[in-house]
PDB file of C-alpha atoms in Angstrom:
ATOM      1  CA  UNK C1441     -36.482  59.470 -76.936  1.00 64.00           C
ATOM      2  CA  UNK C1442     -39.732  59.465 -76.237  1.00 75.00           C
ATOM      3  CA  UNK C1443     -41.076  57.612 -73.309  1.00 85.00           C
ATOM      4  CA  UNK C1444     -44.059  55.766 -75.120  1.00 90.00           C
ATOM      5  CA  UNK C1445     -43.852  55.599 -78.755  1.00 91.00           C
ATOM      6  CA  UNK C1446     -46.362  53.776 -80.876  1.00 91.00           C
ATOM      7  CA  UNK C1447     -47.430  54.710 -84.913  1.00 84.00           C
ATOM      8  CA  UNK C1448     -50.148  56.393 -85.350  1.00 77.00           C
ATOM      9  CA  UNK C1449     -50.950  54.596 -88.725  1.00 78.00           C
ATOM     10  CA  UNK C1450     -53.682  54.783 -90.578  1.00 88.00           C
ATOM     11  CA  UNK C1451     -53.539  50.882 -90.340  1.00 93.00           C
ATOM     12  CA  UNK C1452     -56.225  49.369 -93.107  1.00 95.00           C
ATOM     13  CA  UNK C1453     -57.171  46.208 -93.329  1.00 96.00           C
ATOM     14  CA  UNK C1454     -59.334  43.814 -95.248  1.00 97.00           C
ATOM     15  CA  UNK C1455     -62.725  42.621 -92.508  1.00 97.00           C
ATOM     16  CA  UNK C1456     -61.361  38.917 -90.856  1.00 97.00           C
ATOM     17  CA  UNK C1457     -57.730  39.660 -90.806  1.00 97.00           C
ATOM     18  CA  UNK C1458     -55.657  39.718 -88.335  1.00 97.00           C
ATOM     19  CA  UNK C1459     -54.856  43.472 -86.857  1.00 96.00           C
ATOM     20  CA  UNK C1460     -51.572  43.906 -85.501  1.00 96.00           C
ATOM     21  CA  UNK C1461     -50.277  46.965 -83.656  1.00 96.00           C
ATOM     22  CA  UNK C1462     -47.392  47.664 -80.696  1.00 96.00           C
ATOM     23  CA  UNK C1463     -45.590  50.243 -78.728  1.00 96.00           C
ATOM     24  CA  UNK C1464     -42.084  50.934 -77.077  1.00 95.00           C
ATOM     25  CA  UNK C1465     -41.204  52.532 -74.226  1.00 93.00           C
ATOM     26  CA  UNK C1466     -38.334  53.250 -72.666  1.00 91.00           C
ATOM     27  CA  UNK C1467     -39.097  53.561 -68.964  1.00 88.00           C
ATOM     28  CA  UNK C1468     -38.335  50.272 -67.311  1.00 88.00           C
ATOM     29  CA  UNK C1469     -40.056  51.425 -64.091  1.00 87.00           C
ATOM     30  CA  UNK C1470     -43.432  50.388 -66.577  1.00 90.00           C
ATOM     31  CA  UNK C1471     -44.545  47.545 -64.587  1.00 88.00           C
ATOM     32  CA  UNK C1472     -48.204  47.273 -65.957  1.00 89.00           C
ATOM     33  CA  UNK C1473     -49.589  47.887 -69.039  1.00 93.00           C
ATOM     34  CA  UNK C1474     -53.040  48.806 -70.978  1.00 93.00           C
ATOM     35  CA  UNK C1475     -54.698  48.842 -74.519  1.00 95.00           C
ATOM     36  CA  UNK C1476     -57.433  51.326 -75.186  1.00 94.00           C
ATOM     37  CA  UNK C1477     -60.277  51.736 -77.654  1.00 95.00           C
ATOM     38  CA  UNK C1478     -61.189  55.188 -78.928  1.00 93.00           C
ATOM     39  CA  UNK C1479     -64.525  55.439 -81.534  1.00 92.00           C
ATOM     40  CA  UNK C1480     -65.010  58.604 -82.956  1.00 87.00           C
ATOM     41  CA  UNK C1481     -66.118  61.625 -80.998  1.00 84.00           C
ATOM     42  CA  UNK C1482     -66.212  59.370 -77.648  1.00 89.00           C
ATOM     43  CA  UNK C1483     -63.649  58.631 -74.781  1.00 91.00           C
ATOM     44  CA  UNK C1484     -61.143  55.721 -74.877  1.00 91.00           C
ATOM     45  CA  UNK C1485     -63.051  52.827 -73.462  1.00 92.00           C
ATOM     46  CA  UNK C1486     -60.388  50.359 -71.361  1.00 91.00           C
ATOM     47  CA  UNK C1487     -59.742  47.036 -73.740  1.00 93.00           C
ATOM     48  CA  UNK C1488     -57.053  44.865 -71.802  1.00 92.00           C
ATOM     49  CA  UNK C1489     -55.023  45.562 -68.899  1.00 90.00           C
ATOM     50  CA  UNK C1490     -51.914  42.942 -67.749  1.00 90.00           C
ATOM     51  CA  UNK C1491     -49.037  42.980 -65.411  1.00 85.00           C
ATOM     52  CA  UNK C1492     -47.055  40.433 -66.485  1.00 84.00           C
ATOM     53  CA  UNK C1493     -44.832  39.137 -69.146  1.00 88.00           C
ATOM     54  CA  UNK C1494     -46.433  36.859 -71.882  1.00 90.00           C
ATOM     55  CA  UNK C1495     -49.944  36.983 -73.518  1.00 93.00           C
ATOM     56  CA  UNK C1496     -53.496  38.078 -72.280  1.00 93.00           C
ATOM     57  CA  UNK C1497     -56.487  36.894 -74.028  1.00 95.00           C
ATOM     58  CA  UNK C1498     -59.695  38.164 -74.048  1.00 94.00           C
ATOM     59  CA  UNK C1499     -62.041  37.173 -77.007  1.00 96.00           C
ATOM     60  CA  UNK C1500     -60.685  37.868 -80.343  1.00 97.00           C
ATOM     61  CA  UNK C1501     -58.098  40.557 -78.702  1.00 97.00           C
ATOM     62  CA  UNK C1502     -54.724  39.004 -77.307  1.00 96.00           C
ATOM     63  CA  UNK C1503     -52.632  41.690 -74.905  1.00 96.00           C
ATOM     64  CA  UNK C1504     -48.617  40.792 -74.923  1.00 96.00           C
ATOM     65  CA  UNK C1505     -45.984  42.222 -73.480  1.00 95.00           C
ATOM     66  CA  UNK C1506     -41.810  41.645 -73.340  1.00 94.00           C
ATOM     67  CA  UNK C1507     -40.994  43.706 -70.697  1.00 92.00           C
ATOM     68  CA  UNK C1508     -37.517  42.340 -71.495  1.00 92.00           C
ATOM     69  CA  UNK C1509     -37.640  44.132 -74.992  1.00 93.00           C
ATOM     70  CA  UNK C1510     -39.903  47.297 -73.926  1.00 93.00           C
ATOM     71  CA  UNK C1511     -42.642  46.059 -76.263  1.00 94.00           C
ATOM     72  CA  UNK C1512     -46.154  45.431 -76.222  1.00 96.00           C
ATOM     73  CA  UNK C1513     -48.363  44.447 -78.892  1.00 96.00           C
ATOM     74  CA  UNK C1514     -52.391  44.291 -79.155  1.00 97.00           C
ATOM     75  CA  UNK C1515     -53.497  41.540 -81.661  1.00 97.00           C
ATOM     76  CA  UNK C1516     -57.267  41.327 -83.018  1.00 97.00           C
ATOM     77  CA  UNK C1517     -58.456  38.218 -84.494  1.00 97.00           C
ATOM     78  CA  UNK C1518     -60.928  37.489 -87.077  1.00 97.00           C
ATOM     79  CA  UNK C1519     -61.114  41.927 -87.187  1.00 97.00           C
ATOM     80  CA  UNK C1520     -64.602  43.436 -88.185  1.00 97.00           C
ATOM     81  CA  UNK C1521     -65.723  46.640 -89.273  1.00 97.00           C
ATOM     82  CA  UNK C1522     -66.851  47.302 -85.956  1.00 96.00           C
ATOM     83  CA  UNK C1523     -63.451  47.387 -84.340  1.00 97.00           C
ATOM     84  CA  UNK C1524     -62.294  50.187 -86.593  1.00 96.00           C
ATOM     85  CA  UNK C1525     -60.918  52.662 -84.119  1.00 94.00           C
ATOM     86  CA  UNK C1526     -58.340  54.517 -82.911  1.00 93.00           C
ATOM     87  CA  UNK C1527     -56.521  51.808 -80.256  1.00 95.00           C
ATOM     88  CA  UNK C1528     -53.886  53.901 -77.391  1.00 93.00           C
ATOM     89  CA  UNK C1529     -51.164  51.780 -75.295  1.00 94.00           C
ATOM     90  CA  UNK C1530     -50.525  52.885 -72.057  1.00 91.00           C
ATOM     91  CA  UNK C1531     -48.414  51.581 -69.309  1.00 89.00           C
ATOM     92  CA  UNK C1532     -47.346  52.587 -65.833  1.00 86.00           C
ATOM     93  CA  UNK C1533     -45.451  52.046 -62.752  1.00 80.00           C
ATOM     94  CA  UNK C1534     -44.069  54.024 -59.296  1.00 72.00           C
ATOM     95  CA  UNK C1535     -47.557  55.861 -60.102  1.00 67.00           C
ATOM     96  CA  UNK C1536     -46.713  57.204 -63.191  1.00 72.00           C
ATOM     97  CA  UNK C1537     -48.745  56.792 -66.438  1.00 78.00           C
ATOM     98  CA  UNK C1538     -47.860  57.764 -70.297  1.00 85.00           C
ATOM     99  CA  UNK C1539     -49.739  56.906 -72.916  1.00 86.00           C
ATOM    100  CA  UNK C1540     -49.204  56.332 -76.637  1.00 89.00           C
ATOM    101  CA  UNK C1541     -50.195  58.672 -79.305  1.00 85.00           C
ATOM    102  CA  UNK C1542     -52.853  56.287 -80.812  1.00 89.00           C
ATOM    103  CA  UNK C1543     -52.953  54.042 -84.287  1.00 91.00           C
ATOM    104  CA  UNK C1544     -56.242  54.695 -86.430  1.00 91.00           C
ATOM    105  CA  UNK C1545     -57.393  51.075 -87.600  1.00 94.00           C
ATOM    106  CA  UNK C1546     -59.918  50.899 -90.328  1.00 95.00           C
ATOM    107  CA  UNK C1547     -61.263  47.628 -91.338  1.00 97.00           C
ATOM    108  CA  UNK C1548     -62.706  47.277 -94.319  1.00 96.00           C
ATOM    109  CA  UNK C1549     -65.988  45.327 -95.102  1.00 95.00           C
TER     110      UNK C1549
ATOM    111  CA  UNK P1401     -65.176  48.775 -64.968  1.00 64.00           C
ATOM    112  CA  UNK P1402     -64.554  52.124 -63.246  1.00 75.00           C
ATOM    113  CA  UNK P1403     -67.108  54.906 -64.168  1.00 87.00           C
ATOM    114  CA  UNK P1404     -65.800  58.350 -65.139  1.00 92.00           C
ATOM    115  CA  UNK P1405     -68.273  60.642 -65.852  1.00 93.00           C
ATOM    116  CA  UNK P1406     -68.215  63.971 -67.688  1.00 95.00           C
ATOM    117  CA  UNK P1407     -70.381  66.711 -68.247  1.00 95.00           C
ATOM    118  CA  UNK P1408     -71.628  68.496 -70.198  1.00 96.00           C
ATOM    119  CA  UNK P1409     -71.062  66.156 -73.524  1.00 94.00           C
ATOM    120  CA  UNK P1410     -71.062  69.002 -75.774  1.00 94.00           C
ATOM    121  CA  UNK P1411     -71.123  73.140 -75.108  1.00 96.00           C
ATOM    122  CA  UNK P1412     -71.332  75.929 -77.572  1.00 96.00           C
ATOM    123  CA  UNK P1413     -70.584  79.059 -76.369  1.00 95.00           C
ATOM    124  CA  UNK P1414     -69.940  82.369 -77.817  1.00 96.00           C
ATOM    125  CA  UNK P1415     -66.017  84.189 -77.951  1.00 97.00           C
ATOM    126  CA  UNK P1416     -65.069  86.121 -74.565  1.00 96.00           C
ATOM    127  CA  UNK P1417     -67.163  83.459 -72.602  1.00 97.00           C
ATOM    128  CA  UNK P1418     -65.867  80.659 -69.545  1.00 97.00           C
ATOM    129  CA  UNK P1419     -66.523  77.276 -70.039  1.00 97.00           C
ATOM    130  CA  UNK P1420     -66.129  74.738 -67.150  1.00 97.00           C
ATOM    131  CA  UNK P1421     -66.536  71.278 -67.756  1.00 97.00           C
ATOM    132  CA  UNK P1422     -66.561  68.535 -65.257  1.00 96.00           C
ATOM    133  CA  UNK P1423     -64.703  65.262 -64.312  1.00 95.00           C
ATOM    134  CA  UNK P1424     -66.184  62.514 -61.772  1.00 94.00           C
ATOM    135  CA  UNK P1425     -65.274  59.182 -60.463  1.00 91.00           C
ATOM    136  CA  UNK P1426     -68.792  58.002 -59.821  1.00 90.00           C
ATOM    137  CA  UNK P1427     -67.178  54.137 -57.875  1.00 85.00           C
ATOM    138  CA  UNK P1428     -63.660  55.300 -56.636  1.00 85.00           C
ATOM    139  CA  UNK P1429     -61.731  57.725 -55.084  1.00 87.00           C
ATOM    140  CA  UNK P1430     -59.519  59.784 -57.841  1.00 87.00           C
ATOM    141  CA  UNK P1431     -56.317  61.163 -56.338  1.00 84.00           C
ATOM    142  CA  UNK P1432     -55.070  61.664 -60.145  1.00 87.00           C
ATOM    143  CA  UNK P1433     -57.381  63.292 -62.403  1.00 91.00           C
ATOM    144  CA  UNK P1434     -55.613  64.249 -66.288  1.00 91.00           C
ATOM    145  CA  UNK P1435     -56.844  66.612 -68.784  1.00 95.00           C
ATOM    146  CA  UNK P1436     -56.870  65.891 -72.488  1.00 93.00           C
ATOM    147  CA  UNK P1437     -57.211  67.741 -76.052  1.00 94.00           C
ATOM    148  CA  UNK P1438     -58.028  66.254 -78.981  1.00 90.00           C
ATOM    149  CA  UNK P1439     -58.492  67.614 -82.750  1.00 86.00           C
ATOM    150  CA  UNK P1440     -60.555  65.588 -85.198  1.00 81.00           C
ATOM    151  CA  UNK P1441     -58.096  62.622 -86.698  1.00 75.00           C
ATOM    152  CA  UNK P1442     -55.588  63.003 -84.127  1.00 77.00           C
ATOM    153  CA  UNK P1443     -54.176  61.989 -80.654  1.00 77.00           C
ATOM    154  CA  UNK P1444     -54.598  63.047 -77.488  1.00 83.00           C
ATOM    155  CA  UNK P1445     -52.636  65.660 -75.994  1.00 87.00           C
ATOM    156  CA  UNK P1446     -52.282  65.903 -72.500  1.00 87.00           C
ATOM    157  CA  UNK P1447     -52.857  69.037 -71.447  1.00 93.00           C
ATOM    158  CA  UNK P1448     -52.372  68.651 -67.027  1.00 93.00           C
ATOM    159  CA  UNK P1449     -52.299  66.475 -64.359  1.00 90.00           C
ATOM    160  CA  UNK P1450     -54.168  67.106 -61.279  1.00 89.00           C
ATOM    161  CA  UNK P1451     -53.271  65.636 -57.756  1.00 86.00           C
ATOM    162  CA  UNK P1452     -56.991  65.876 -54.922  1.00 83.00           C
ATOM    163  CA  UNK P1453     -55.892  68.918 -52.769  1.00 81.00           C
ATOM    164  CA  UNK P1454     -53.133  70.637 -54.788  1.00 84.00           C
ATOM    165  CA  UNK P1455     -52.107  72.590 -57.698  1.00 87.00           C
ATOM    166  CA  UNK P1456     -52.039  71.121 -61.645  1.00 92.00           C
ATOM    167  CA  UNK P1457     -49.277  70.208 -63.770  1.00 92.00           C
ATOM    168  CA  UNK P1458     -49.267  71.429 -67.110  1.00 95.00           C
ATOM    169  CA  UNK P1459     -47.917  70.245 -69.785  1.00 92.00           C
ATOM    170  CA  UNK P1460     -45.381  72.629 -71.344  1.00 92.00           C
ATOM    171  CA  UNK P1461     -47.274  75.125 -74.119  1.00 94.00           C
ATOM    172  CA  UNK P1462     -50.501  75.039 -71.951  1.00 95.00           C
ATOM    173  CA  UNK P1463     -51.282  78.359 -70.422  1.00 94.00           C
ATOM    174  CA  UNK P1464     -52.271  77.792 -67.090  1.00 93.00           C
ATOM    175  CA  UNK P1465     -54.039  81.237 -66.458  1.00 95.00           C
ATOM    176  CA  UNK P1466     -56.407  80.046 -69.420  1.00 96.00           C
ATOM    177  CA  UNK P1467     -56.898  76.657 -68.412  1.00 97.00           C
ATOM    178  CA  UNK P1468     -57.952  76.328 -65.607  1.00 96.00           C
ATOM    179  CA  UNK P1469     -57.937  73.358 -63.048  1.00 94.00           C
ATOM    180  CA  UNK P1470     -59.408  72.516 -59.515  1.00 91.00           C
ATOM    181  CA  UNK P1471     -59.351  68.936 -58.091  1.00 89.00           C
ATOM    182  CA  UNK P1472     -61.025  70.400 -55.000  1.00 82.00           C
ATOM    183  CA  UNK P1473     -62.130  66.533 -54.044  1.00 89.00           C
ATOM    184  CA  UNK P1474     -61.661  62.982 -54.665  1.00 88.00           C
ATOM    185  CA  UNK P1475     -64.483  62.590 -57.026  1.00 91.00           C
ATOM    186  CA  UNK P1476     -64.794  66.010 -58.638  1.00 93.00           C
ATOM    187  CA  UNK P1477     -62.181  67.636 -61.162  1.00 93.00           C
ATOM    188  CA  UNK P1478     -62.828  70.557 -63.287  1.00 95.00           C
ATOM    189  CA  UNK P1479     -61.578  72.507 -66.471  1.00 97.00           C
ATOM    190  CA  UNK P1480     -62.545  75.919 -67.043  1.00 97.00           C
ATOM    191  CA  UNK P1481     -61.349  77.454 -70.194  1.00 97.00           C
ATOM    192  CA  UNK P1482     -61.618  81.107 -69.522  1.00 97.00           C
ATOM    193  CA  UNK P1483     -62.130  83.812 -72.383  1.00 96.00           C
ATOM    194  CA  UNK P1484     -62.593  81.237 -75.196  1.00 96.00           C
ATOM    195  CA  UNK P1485     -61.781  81.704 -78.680  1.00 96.00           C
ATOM    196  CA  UNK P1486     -62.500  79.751 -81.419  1.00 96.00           C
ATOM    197  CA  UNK P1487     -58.914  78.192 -81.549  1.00 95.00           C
ATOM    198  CA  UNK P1488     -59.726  76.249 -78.046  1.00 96.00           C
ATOM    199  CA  UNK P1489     -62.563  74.321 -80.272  1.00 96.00           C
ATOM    200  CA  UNK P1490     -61.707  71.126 -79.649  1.00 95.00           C
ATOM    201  CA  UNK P1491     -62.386  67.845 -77.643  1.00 95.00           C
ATOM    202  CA  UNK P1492     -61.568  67.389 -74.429  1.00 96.00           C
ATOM    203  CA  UNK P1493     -61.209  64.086 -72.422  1.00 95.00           C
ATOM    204  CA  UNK P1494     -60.942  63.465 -68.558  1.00 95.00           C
ATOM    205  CA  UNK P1495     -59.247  60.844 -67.392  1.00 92.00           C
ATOM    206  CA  UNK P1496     -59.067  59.447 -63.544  1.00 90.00           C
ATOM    207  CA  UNK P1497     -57.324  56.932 -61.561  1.00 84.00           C
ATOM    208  CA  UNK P1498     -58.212  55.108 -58.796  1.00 78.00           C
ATOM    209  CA  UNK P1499     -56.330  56.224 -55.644  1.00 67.00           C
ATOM    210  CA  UNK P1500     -56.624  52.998 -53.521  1.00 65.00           C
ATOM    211  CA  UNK P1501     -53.623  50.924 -55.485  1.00 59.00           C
ATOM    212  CA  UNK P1502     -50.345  51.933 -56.242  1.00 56.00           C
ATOM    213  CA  UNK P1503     -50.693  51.186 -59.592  1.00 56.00           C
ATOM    214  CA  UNK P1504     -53.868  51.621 -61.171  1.00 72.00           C
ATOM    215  CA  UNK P1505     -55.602  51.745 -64.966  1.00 78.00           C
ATOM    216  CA  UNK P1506     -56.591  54.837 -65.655  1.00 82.00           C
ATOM    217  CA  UNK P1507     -60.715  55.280 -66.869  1.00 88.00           C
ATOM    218  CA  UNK P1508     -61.783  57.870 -69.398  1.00 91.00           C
ATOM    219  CA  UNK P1509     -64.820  60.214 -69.477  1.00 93.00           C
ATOM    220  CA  UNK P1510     -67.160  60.633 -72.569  1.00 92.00           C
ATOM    221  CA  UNK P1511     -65.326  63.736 -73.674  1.00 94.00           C
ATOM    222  CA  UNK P1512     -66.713  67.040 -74.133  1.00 96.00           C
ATOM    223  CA  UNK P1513     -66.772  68.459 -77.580  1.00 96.00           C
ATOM    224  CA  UNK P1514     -66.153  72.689 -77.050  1.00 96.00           C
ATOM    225  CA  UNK P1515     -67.316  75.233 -79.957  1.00 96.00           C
ATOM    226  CA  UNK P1516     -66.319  78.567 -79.610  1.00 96.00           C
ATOM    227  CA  UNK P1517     -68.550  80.912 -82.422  1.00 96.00           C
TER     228      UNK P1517
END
């Protein structure tokens, strides 16, 4: 088993919907946990970053985690064409830090 | 947030030829720098880890001798790619995390985008 595993997609979906995407892991020393935002032909840019249990907010993005079920998910509300990207979860802990293989969103005007 | 910069953004460079492209921490001290690949439309692949002031983990299938790393200070990593061939055309990412907290985010550079002609 892999230790982060997240669907790499393509996810499409119609512009104001809601985007949905998560990743497992099976490493419970993963204590904290990160979304990142890739745009084609640049570096993954840092989107949310949480500790705990429960949901993060942060504009239209929403961070949650169940560290009881080794799953996170990254929610975007209200999605435009400008948040089509590739999105990576990555999580850590005892200073290690995996990350997820990336799901390709395209929203679609 | 933290600022990782890379350099050069993009290098072309003819077959038989070194590249070396560098990795900073321009606000924090980077005891862990990583080392990424990416073709177009796919993930990234980590290629090594490097540790300030020892010697890189790579990821199994990466040829060390060809890739190579040197995380020589706390700000500075770097990634040569000796006798390139076209087949190491790709992008490649830095990553670095801050060295002060246990557990840290990591912060990405802008990516360098290697042709090999």
């Amino acid at each position: 088993q892999k230790e982060v595993e997240q669907d790499p997609g393509p996810l499409s979906v119609p512009e104001g919907a809601i985007v949905s995407l998560n990743c497992t892991y099976s490493n419970s020393a993963f204590q904290y946990f990160m979304w990142y935002r890739q745009y084609s032909r640049k570096g993954p840019e840092l989107l949310m970053y949480t500790y705990s249990s429960g949901n993060k907010e942060d504009g239209r993005f929403t961070a949650q985690v169940d560290k009881s079920s080794k799953y996170i998910s990254l929610f975007i509300r209200d999605s435009q064409p400008s948040d089509s990207a590739t999105y990576l979860c990555a999580m850590g802990g005892n200073n290690r830090l995996a990350f997820g293989k990336g799901n390709q969103v395209v929203v679609i005007p | 947030g933290a600022v990782v910069s890379q350099h050069p953004s993009w290098v072309i460079c003819k077959s038989g030829t070194s590249v070396k492209i560098e990795c900073r921490s321009l606000d924090f001290q980077a005891t862990t720098m990583f080392w990424y690949r990416q073709f177009p439309k796919q993930s990234l692949m980590l290629m090594a880890t490097s540790n300030e002031g020892s010697k890189a983990t790579y990821e199994q299938g990466v040829e060390k001798d060809k890739f190579l790393i040197n995380h020589a200070s706390l700000t500075l990593s770097t990634l040569t790619v000796t006798s390139a061939h076209p087949e190491d055309s790709s992008f490649y990412i830095c990553s670095a995390r801050d060295g002060t907290g246990r557990n840290t985010e990591a912060f990405f550079g802008q990516g360098t985008r290697l042709t090999v002609v």
